[in-house]
Structure formats: C-alpha cells, structure tokens
PDB file of C-alpha atoms in Angstrom:
ATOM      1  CA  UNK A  46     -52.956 -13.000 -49.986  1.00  0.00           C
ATOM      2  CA  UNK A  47     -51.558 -10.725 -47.246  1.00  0.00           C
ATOM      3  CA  UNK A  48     -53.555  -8.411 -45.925  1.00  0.00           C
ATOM      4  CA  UNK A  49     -52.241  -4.957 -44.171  1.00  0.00           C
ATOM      5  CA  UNK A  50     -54.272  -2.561 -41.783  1.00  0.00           C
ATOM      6  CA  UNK A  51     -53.171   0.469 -40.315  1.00  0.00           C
ATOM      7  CA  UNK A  52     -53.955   2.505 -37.639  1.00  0.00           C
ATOM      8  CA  UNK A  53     -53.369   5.674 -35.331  1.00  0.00           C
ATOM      9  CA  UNK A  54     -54.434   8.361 -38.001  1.00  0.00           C
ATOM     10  CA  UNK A  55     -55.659  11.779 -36.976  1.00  0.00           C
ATOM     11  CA  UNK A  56     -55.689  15.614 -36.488  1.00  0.00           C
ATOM     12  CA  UNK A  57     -52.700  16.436 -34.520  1.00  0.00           C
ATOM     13  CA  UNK A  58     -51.521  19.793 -33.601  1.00  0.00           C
ATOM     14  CA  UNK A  59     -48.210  21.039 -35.115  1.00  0.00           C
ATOM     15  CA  UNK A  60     -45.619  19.540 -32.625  1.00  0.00           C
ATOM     16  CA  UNK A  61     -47.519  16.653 -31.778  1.00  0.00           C
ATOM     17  CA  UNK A  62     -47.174  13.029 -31.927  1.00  0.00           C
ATOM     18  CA  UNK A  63     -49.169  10.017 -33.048  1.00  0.00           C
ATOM     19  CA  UNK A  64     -48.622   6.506 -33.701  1.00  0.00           C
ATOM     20  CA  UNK A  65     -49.166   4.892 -36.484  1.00  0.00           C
ATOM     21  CA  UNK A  66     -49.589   0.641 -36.695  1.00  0.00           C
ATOM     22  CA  UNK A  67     -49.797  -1.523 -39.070  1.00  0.00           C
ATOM     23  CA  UNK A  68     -51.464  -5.214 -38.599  1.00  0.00           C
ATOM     24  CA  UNK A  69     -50.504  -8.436 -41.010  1.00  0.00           C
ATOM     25  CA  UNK A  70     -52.605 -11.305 -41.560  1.00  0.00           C
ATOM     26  CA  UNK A  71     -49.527 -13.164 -42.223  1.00  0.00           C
ATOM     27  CA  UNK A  72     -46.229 -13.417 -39.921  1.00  0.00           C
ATOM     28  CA  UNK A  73     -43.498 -10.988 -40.570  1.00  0.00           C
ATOM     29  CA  UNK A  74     -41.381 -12.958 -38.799  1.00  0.00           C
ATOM     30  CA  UNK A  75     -39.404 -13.470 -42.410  1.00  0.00           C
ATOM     31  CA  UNK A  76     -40.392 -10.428 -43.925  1.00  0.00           C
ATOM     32  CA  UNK A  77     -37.153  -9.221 -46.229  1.00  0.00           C
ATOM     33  CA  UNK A  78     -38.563  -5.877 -45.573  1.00  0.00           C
ATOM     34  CA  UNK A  79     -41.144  -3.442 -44.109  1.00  0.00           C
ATOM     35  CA  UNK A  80     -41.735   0.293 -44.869  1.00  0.00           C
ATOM     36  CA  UNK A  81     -44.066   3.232 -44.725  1.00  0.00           C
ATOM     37  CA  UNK A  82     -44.589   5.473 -47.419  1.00  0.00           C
ATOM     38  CA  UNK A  83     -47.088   8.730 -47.532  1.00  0.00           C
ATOM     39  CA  UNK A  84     -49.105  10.225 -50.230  1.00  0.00           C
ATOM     40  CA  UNK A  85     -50.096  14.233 -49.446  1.00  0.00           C
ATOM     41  CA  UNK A  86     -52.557  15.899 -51.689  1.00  0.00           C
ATOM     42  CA  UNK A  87     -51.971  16.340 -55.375  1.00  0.00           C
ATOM     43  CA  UNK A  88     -48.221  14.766 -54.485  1.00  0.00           C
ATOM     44  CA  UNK A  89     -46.288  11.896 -55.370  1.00  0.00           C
ATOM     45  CA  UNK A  90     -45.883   8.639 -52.833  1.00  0.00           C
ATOM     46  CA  UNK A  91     -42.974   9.165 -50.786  1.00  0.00           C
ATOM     47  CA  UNK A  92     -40.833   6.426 -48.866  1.00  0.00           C
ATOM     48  CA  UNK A  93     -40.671   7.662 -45.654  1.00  0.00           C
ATOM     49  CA  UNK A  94     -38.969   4.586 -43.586  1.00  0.00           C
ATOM     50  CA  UNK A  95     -38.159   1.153 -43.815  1.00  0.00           C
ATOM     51  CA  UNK A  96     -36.880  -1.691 -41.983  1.00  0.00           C
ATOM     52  CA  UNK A  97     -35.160  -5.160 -43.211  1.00  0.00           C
ATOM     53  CA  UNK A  98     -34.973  -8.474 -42.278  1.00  0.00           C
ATOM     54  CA  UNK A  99     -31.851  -7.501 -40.408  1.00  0.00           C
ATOM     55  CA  UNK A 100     -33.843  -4.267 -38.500  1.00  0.00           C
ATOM     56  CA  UNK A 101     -31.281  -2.020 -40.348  1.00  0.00           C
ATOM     57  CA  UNK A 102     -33.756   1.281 -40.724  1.00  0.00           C
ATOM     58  CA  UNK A 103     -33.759   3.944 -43.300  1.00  0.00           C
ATOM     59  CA  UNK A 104     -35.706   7.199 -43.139  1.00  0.00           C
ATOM     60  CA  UNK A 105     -36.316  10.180 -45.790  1.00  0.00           C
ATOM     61  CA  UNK A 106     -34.204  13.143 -44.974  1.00  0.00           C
ATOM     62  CA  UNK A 107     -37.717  14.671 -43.852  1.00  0.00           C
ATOM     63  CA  UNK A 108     -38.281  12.237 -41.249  1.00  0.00           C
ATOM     64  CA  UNK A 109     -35.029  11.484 -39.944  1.00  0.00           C
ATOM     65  CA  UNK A 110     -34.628  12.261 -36.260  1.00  0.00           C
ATOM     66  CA  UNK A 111     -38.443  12.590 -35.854  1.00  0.00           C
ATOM     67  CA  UNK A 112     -39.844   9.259 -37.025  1.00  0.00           C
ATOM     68  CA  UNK A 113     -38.961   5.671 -36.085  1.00  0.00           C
ATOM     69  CA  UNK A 114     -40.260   2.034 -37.842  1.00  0.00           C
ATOM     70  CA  UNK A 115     -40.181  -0.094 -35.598  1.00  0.00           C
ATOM     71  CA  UNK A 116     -42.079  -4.038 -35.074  1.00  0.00           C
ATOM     72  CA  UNK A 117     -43.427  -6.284 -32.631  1.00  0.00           C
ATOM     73  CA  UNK A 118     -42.993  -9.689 -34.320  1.00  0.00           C
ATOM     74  CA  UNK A 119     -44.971 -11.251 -31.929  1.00  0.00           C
ATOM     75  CA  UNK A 120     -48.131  -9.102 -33.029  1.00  0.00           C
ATOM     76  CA  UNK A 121     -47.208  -8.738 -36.479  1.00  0.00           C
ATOM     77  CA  UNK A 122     -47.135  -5.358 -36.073  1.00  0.00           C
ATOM     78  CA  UNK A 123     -45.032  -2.729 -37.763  1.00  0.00           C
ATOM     79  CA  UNK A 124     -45.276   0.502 -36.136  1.00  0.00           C
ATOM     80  CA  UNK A 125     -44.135   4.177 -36.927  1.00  0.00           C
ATOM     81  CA  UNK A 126     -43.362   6.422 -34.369  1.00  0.00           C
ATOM     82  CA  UNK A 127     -43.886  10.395 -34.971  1.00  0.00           C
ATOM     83  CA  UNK A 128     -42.519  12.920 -32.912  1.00  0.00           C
ATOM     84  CA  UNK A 129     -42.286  16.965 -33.360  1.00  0.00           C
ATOM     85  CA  UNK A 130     -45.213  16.805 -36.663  1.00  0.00           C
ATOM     86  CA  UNK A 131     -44.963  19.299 -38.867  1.00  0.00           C
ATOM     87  CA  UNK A 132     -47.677  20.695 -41.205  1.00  0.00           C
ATOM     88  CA  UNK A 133     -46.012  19.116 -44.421  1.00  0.00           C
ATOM     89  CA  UNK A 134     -46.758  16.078 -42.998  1.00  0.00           C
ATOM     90  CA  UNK A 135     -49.852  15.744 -43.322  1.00  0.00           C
ATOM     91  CA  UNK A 136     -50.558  12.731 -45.707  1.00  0.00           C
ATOM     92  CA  UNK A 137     -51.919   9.507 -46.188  1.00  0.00           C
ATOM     93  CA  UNK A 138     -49.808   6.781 -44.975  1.00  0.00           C
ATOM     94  CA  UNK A 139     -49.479   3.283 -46.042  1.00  0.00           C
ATOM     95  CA  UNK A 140     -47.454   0.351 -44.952  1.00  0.00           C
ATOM     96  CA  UNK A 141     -46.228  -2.256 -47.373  1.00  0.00           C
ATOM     97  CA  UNK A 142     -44.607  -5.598 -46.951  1.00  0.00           C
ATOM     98  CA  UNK A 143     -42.022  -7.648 -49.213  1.00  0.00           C
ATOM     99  CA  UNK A 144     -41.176 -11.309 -48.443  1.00  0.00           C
ATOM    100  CA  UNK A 145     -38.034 -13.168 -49.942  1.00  0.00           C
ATOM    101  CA  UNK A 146     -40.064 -15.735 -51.713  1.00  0.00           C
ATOM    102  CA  UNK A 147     -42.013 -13.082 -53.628  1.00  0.00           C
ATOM    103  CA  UNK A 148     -41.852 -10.102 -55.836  1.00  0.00           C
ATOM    104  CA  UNK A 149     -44.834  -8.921 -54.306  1.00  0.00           C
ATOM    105  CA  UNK A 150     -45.110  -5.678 -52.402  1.00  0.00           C
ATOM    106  CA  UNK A 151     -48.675  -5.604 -50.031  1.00  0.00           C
ATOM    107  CA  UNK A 152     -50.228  -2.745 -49.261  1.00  0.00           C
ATOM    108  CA  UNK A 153     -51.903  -1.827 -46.457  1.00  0.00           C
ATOM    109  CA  UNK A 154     -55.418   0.646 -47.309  1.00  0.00           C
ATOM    110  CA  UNK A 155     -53.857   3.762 -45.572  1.00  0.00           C
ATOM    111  CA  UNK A 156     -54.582   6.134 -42.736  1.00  0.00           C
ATOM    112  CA  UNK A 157     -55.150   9.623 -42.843  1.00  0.00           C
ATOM    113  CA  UNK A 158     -52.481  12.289 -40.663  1.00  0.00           C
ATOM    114  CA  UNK A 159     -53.846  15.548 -40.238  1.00  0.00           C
ATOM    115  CA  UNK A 160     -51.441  18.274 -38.743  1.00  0.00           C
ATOM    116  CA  UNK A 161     -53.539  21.537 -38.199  1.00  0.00           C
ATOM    117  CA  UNK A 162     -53.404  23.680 -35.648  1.00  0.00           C
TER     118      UNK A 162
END
C-alpha cells in the first residue's frame, strides 16, 4: 500500500505563495503519473496539475501560469509550486499517484490552503 503525505498548507495573503509537497512511501521513480487536485468548500474535486512518466505537465486553465508540479525523484517528492494566490483558491489539496502496473490511484490525506487577507 502506498502511502502519500502532504505538506506546506496555510493562511496566505492574496498574492502570496506557498509550497505545497507531497511525500511517497514508495519510489516514484516509475510512477506513470502524478497530480494534484483541490476540493474548496461545498465544491467538486478539481484537477489542478499533473505530471507523467515523461515530466510532460498539464495545469487547469485556473492555475496555468501561476502553479508548477514539479518532483525530486530522489526524495520521492512531488511538489506544487504557487505563485500570485488568489482567494478562489483556497481549498484542500491532495496529491495522488498512478503506477503502470496498477489501476490504482493513491491518495494522499490533504492539506488545507487558506488565502485571506
């Protein structure tokens, strides 16, 4: 079973940035993909980035230009970078992992992103 922690929530001020990680028990050296997704209040789960094997990224046309995936294979670490935070995105964010061998998508518990000012 893989297990997924993340990291770097908090209250940020409108403009701000924060980074967010995300820890796996297991090497994602052969992970067929990595993402984040976010869950506001009273709103559906939204794919915000992801990453494949091949590091080709995707972002949501909310995020683009402000947000970056990124990993550190070495530290089986996924990361998202958040520049310029708005108040709409505020959110709880989860990382999830898919490997090829597996249908399975982990989930990581999810950390809170306040943007308040």
């Amino acid at each position: 079973q893989v297990q997924l922690v993340e990291s770097g929530g908090g209250l940020v001020q409108p403009g701000g940035s924060l980074t967010l990680s995300c820890v796996s028990s297991e090497s994602i050296f052969r992970a067929s993909v990595m993402a984040w997704y976010r869950q506001a209040l009273g709103m559906e789960r939204e794919l915000v980035a992801t990453m494949d094997s091949g590091a080709r990224k995707r972002y949501s046309d909310s995020v683009e230009g402000r947000f970056t995936i990124s990993k550190d294979t070495a530290k089986n670490t996924v990361y998202l970078w958040m520049n310029d935070l708005k108040l709409e995105d505020t959110a709880v964010y989860y990382c999830t992992l898919k490997f090829p061998d597996s249908s399975t998508k982990y989930w990581g518990q999810g950390t809170q992103v306040t943007v308040s000012s």
